[in-house]
CSV table of C-alpha atoms in Angstrom, one decimal:
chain,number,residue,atom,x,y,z
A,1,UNK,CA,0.0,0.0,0.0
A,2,UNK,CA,2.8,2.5,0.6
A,3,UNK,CA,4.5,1.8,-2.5
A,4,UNK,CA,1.4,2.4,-4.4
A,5,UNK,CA,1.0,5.9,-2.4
A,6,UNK,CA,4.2,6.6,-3.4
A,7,UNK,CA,3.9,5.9,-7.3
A,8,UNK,CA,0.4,7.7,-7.1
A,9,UNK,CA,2.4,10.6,-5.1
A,10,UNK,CA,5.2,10.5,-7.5
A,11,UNK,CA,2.7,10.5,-10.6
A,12,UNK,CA,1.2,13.4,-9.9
A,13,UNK,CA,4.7,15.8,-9.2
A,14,UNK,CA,5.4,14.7,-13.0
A,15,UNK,CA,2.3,15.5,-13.9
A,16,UNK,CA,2.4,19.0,-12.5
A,17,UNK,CA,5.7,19.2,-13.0
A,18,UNK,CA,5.1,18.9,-16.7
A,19,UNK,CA,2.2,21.0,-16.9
A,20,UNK,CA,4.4,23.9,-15.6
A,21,UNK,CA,7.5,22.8,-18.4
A,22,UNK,CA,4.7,23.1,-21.0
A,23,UNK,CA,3.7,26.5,-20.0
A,24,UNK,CA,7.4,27.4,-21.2
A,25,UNK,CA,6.7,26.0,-24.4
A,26,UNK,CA,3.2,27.5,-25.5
A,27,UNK,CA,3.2,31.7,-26.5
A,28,UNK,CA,1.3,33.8,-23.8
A,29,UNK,CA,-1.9,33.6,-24.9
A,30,UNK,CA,-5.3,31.4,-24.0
A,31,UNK,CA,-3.2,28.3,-24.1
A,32,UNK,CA,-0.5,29.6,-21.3
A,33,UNK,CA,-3.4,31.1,-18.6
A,34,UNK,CA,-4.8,27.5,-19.4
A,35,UNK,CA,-1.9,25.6,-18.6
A,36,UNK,CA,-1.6,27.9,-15.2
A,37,UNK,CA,-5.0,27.3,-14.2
A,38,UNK,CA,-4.0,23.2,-14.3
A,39,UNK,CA,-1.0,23.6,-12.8
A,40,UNK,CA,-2.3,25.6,-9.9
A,41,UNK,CA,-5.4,23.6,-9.9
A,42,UNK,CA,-3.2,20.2,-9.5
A,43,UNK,CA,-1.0,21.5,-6.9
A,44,UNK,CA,-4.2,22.4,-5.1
A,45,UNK,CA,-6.0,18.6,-5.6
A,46,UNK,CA,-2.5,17.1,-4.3
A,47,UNK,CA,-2.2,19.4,-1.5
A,48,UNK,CA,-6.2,18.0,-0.8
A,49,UNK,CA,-5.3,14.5,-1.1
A,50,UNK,CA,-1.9,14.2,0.6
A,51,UNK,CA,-4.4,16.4,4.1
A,52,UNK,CA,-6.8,13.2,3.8
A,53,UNK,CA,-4.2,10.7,3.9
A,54,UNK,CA,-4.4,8.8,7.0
A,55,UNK,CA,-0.8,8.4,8.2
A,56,UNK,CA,-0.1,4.8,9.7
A,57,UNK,CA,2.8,3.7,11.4
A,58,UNK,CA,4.4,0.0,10.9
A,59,UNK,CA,4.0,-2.1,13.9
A,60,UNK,CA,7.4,-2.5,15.7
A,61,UNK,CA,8.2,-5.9,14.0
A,62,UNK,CA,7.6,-4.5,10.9
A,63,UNK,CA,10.0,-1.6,11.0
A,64,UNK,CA,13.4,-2.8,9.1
A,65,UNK,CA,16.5,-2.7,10.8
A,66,UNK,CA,20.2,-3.0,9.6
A,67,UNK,CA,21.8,-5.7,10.1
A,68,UNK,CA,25.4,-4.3,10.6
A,69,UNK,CA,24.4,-1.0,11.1
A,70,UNK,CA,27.5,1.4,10.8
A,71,UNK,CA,28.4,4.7,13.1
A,72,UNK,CA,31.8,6.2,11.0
A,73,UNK,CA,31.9,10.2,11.9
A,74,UNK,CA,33.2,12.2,9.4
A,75,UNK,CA,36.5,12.6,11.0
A,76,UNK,CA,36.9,8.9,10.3
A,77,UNK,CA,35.5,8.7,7.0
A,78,UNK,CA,37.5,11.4,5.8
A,79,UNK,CA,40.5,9.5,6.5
A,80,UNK,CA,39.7,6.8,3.9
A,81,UNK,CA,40.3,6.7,0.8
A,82,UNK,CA,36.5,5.0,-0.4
A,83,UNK,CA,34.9,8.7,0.9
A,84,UNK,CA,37.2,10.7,-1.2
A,85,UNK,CA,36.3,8.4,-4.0
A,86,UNK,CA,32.8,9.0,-3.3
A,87,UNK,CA,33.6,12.8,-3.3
A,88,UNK,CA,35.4,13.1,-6.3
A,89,UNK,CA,32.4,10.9,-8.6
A,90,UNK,CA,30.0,13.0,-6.6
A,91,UNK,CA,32.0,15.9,-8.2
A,92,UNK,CA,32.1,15.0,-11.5
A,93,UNK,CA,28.4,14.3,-11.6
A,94,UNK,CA,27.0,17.6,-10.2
A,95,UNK,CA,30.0,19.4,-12.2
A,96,UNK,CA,28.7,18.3,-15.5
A,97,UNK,CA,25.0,19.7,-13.9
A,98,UNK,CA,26.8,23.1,-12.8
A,99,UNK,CA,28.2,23.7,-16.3
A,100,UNK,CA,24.8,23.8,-17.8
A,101,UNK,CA,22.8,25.3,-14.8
A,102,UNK,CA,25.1,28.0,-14.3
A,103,UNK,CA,25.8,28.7,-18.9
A,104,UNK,CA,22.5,28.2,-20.1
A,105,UNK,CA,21.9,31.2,-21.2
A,106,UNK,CA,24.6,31.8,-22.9
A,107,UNK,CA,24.9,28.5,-24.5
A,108,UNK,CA,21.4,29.0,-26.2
A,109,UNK,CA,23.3,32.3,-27.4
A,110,UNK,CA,26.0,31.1,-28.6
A,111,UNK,CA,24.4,29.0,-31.1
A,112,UNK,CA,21.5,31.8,-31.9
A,113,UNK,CA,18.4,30.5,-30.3
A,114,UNK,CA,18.1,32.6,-27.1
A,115,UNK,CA,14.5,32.3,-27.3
A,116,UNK,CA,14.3,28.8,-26.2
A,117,UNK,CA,16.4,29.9,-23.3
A,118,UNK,CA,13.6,29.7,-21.1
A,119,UNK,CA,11.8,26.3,-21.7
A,120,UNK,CA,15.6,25.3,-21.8
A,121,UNK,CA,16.0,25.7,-17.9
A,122,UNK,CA,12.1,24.8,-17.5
A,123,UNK,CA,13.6,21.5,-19.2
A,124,UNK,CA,16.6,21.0,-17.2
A,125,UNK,CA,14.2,21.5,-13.9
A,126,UNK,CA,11.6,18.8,-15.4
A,127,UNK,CA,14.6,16.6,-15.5
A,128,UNK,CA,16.0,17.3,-12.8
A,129,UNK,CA,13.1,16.5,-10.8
A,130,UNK,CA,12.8,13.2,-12.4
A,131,UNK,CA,15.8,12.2,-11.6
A,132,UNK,CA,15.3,12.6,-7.8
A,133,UNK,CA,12.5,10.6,-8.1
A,134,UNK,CA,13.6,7.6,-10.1
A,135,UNK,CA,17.2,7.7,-8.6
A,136,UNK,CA,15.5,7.6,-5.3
A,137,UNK,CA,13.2,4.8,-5.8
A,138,UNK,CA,16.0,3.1,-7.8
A,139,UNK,CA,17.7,3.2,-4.5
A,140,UNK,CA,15.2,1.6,-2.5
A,141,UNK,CA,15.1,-1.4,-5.2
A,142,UNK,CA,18.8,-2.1,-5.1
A,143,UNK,CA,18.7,-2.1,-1.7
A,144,UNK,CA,16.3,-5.0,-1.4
A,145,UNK,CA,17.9,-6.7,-4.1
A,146,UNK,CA,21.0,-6.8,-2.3
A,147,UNK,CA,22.8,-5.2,-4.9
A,148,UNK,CA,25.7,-2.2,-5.1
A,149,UNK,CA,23.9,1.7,-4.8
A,150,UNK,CA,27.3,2.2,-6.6
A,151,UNK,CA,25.6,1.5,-9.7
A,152,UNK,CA,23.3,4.6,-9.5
A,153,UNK,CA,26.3,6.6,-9.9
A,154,UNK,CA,27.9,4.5,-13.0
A,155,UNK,CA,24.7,5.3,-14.5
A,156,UNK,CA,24.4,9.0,-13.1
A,157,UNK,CA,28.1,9.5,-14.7
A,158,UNK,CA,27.2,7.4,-18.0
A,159,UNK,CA,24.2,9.9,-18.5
A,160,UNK,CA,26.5,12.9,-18.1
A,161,UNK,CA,28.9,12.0,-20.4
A,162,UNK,CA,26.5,11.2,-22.8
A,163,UNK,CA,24.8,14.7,-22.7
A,164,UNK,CA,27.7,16.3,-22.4
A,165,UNK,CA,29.0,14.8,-25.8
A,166,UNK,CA,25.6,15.6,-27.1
A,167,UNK,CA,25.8,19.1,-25.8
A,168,UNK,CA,29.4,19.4,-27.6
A,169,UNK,CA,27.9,18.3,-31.0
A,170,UNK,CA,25.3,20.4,-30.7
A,171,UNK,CA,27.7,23.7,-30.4
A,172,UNK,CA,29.8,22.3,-33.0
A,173,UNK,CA,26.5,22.1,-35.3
A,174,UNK,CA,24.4,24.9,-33.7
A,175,UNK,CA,21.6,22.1,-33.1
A,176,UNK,CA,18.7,23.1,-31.0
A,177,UNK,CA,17.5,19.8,-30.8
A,178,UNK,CA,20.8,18.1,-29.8
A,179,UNK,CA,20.9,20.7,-27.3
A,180,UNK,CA,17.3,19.9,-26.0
A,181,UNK,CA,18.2,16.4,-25.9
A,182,UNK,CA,21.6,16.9,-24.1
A,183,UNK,CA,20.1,19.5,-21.6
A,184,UNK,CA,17.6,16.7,-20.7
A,185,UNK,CA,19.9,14.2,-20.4
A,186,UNK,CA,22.3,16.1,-17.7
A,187,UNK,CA,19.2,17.7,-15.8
A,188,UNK,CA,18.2,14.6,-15.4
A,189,UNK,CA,21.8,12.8,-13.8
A,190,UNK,CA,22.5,16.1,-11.9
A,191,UNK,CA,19.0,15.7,-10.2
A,192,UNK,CA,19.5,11.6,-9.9
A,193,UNK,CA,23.4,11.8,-8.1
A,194,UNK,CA,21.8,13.8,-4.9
A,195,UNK,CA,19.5,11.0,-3.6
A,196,UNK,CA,22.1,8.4,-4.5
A,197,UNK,CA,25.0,10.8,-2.5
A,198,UNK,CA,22.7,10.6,0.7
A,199,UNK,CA,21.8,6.8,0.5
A,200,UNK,CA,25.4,5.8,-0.3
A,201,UNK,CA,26.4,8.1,2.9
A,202,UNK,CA,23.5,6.5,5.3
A,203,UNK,CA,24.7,2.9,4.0
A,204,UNK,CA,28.5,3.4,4.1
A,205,UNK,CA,28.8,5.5,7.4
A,206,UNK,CA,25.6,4.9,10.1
A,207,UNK,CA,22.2,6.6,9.4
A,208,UNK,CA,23.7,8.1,13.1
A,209,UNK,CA,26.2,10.2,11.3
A,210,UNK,CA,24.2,10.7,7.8
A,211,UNK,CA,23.7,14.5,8.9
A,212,UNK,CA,27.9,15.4,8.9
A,213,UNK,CA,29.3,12.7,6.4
A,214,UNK,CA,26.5,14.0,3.7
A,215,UNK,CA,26.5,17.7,4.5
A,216,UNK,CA,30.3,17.4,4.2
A,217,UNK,CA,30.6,15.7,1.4
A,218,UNK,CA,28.0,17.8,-0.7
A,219,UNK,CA,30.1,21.1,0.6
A,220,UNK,CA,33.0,19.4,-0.4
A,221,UNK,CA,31.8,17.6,-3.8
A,222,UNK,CA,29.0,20.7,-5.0
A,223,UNK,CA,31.2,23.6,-3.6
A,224,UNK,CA,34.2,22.5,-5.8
A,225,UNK,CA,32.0,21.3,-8.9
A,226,UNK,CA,30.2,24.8,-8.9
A,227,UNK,CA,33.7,26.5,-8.5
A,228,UNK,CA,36.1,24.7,-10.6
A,229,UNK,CA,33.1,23.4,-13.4
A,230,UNK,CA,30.3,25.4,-13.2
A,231,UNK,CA,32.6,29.0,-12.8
A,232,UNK,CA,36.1,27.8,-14.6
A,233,UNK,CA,35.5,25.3,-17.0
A,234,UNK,CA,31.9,26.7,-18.2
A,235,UNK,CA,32.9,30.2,-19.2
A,236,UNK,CA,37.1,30.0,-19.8
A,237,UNK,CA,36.7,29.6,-23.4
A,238,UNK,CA,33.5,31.8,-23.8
A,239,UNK,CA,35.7,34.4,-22.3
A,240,UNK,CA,38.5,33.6,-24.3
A,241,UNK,CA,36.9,34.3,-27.2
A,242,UNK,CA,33.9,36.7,-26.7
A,243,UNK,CA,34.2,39.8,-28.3
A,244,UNK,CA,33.7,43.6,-27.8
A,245,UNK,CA,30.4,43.6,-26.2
A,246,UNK,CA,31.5,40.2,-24.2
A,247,UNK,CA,29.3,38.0,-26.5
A,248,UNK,CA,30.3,35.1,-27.4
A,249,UNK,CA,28.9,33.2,-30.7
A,250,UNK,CA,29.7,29.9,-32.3
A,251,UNK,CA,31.1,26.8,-31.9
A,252,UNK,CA,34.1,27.8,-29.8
A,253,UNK,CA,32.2,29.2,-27.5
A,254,UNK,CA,31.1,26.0,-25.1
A,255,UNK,CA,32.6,22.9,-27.4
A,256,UNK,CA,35.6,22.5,-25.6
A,257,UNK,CA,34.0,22.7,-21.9
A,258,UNK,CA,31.6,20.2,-22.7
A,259,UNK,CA,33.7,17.9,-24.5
A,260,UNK,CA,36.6,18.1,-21.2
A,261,UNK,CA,33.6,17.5,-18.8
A,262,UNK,CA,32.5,14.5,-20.6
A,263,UNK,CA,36.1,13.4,-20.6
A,264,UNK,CA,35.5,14.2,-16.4
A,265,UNK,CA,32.9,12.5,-16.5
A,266,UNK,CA,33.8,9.2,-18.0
A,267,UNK,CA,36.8,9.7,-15.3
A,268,UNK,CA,33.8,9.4,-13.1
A,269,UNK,CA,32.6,6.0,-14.5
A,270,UNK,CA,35.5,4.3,-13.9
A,271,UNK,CA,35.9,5.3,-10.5
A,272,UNK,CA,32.1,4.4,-9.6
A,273,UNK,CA,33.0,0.9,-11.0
A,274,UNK,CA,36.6,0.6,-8.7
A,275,UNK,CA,34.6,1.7,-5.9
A,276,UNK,CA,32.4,-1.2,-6.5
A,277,UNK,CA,35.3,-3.7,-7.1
A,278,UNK,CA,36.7,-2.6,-3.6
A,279,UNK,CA,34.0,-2.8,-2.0
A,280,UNK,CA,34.7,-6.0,0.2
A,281,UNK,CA,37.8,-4.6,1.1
A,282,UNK,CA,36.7,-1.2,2.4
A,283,UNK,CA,33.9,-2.7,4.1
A,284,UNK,CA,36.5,-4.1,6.2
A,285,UNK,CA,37.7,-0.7,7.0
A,286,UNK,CA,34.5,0.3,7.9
A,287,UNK,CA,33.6,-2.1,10.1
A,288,UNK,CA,36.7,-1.9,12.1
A,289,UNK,CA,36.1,1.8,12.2
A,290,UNK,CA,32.6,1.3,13.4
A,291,UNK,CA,33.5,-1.4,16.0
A,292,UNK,CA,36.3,1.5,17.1
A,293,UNK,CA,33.8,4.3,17.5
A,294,UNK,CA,31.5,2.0,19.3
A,295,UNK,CA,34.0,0.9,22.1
A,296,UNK,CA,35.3,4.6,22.2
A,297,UNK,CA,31.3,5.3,23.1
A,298,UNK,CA,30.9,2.5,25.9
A,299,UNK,CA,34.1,3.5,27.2
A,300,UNK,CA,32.9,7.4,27.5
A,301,UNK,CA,30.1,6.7,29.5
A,302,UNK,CA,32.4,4.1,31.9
A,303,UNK,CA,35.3,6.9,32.7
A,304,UNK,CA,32.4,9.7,33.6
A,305,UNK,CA,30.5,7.3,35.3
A,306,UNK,CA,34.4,6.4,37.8
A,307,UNK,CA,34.5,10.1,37.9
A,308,UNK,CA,31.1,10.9,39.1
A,309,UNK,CA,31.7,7.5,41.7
A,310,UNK,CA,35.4,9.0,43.0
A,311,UNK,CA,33.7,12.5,43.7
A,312,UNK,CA,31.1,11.1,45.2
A,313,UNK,CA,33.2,9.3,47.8
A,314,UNK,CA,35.5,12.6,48.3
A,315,UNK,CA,32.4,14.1,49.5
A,316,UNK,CA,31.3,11.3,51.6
A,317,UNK,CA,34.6,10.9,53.2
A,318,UNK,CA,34.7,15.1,54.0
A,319,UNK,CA,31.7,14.7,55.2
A,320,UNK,CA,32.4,12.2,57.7
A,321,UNK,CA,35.8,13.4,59.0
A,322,UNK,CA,33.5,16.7,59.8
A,323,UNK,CA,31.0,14.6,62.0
A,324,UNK,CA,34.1,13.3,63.4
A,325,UNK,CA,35.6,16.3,63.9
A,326,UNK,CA,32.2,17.9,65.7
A,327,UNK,CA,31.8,14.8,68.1
């Protein structure tokens, strides 16, 4: 029953979702105070349904608990080298999302069709969302399966280079539809690595610690994608050759960026599929730095507890050389 809430739940966010990209499509007119009516009209219906929802809660025996459950803070994991690995195809994968997000306006200029700039990001933010959502449920099947979450971000970093080499044929022919098609295809892998990133972080480290191992490594992995990517990589050769009023226009303009990221991000790839490889082995790292963490915590508890005992019986015995004392 919950899974078909969800599918139902999920349903309708495309639908509105999509209603809402469409509006981007059609002229202002009839047809776009149309499509705004359903969209708000939908939003309203959900927001209906999801207040007459009665919420159950699993019985105690139902609720499903880890077997090995880790607890790795992020001072530990961040001495390994699996979480840098994680990091780095984290990177790549939301890099190859900043370099679009952050340029699409100027990539639609570059190739003359600044018009379409805005159902371009409408597109890219359909995508996006649809990512989250089959990513996310993608996780939840893997997991029951018994099989790597690691494969989320092979495909999350196949996708990207695969819109990124579509994006860099589409500069190179000034394309709209290749750059439809590539903008689609990274909106939705840049919206599909975030749900994978947290589930990967709650499975490798402790749920316990999901709150500083993820917040660090999206700082980390999205702080230095949006820098180096998004910021460098996405407007160095727009720059480079932009002219007196700062336009840039052509193929030189975003070709090479996009075909280096998809170089990045076939980089990516192949460390998603070592981390998979090494799996056994740094699972063995883990657990011994989960069993460590744990006795460090049983011990914490022990020496206050000795401390609280000691002061105790300093008080005691004061207290008893004074009655002493008085008789």
């Amino acid at each position: 029953k919950e899974g078909r809430t969800f599918s139902l739940l999920a349903l309708a966010m495309v639908l509105i979702t999509g209603t809402a990209t469409a509006n981007s499509f059609v002229p202002l007119g009839a047809a776009s105070n149309a499509l705004l009516v359903a969209t708000v009209s939908l939003l309203l219906a959900l927001f209906l349904a999801l207040a007459c929802v009665e919420d159950k809660q699993l019985p105690a025996n139902e609720v499903s608990q880890d077997r090995s459950p880790m607890h790795i803070k992020v001072q530990q994991a961040s001495k390994t080298l699996e979480f840098w690995m994680y990091t780095v195809v984290f990177s790549t994968a939301a890099g190859s999302g900043q370099v679009v997000f952050t340029n699409l306006s100027q990539m639609a200029e570059a190739i003359g069709c600044s018009s379409h700039s805005e159902a371009l990001l409408c597109s890219f933010s359909f995508c996006n969302m649809l990512g989250r959502l089959s990513f996310g449920m993608g996780c939840d099947v893997l997991q029951h399966r018994r099989a790597s979450r690691t494969l989320l971000f092979v495909a999350s970093t196949l996708l990207a280079t695969v819109g990124q080499l579509l994006l860099h044929a589409a500069a190179l022919q000034e394309n709209v539809v290749l750059l439809f098609v590539g903008v689609c295809c990274v909106g939705l892998q840049f919206g599909g690595a975030f749900p994978t990133c947290v589930n990967v972080c709650a499975a490798r480290y402790g749920r316990a610690t999901l709150n500083g191992n993820w917040t660090f490594m999206d700082a980390v992995g999205n702080g230095t994608a949006s820098l180096v990517f998004g910021s460098y990589l996405g407007s160095f050769a727009y720059d480079r050759h932009a002219g007196s009023d700062h336009h840039c226009y052509g193929p030189n303009c975003f070709a090479l960026p996009h075909l280096i990221m998809a170089a990045i991000c076939a980089c990516g790839t192949i460390i998603s599929i070592l981390l998979i490889c090494l799996h056994p082995r740094h699972r063995q790292i883990r657990q011994s730095l989960s069993s460590l963490s744990a006795s460090r915590s049983i011990e914490e508890p022990m020496v206050s507890f000795h401390l609280d005992a000691s002061t105790t019986t300093g008080h005691n015995s004061s207290a008893s050389v004074g009655v002493s004392e008085t008789l």
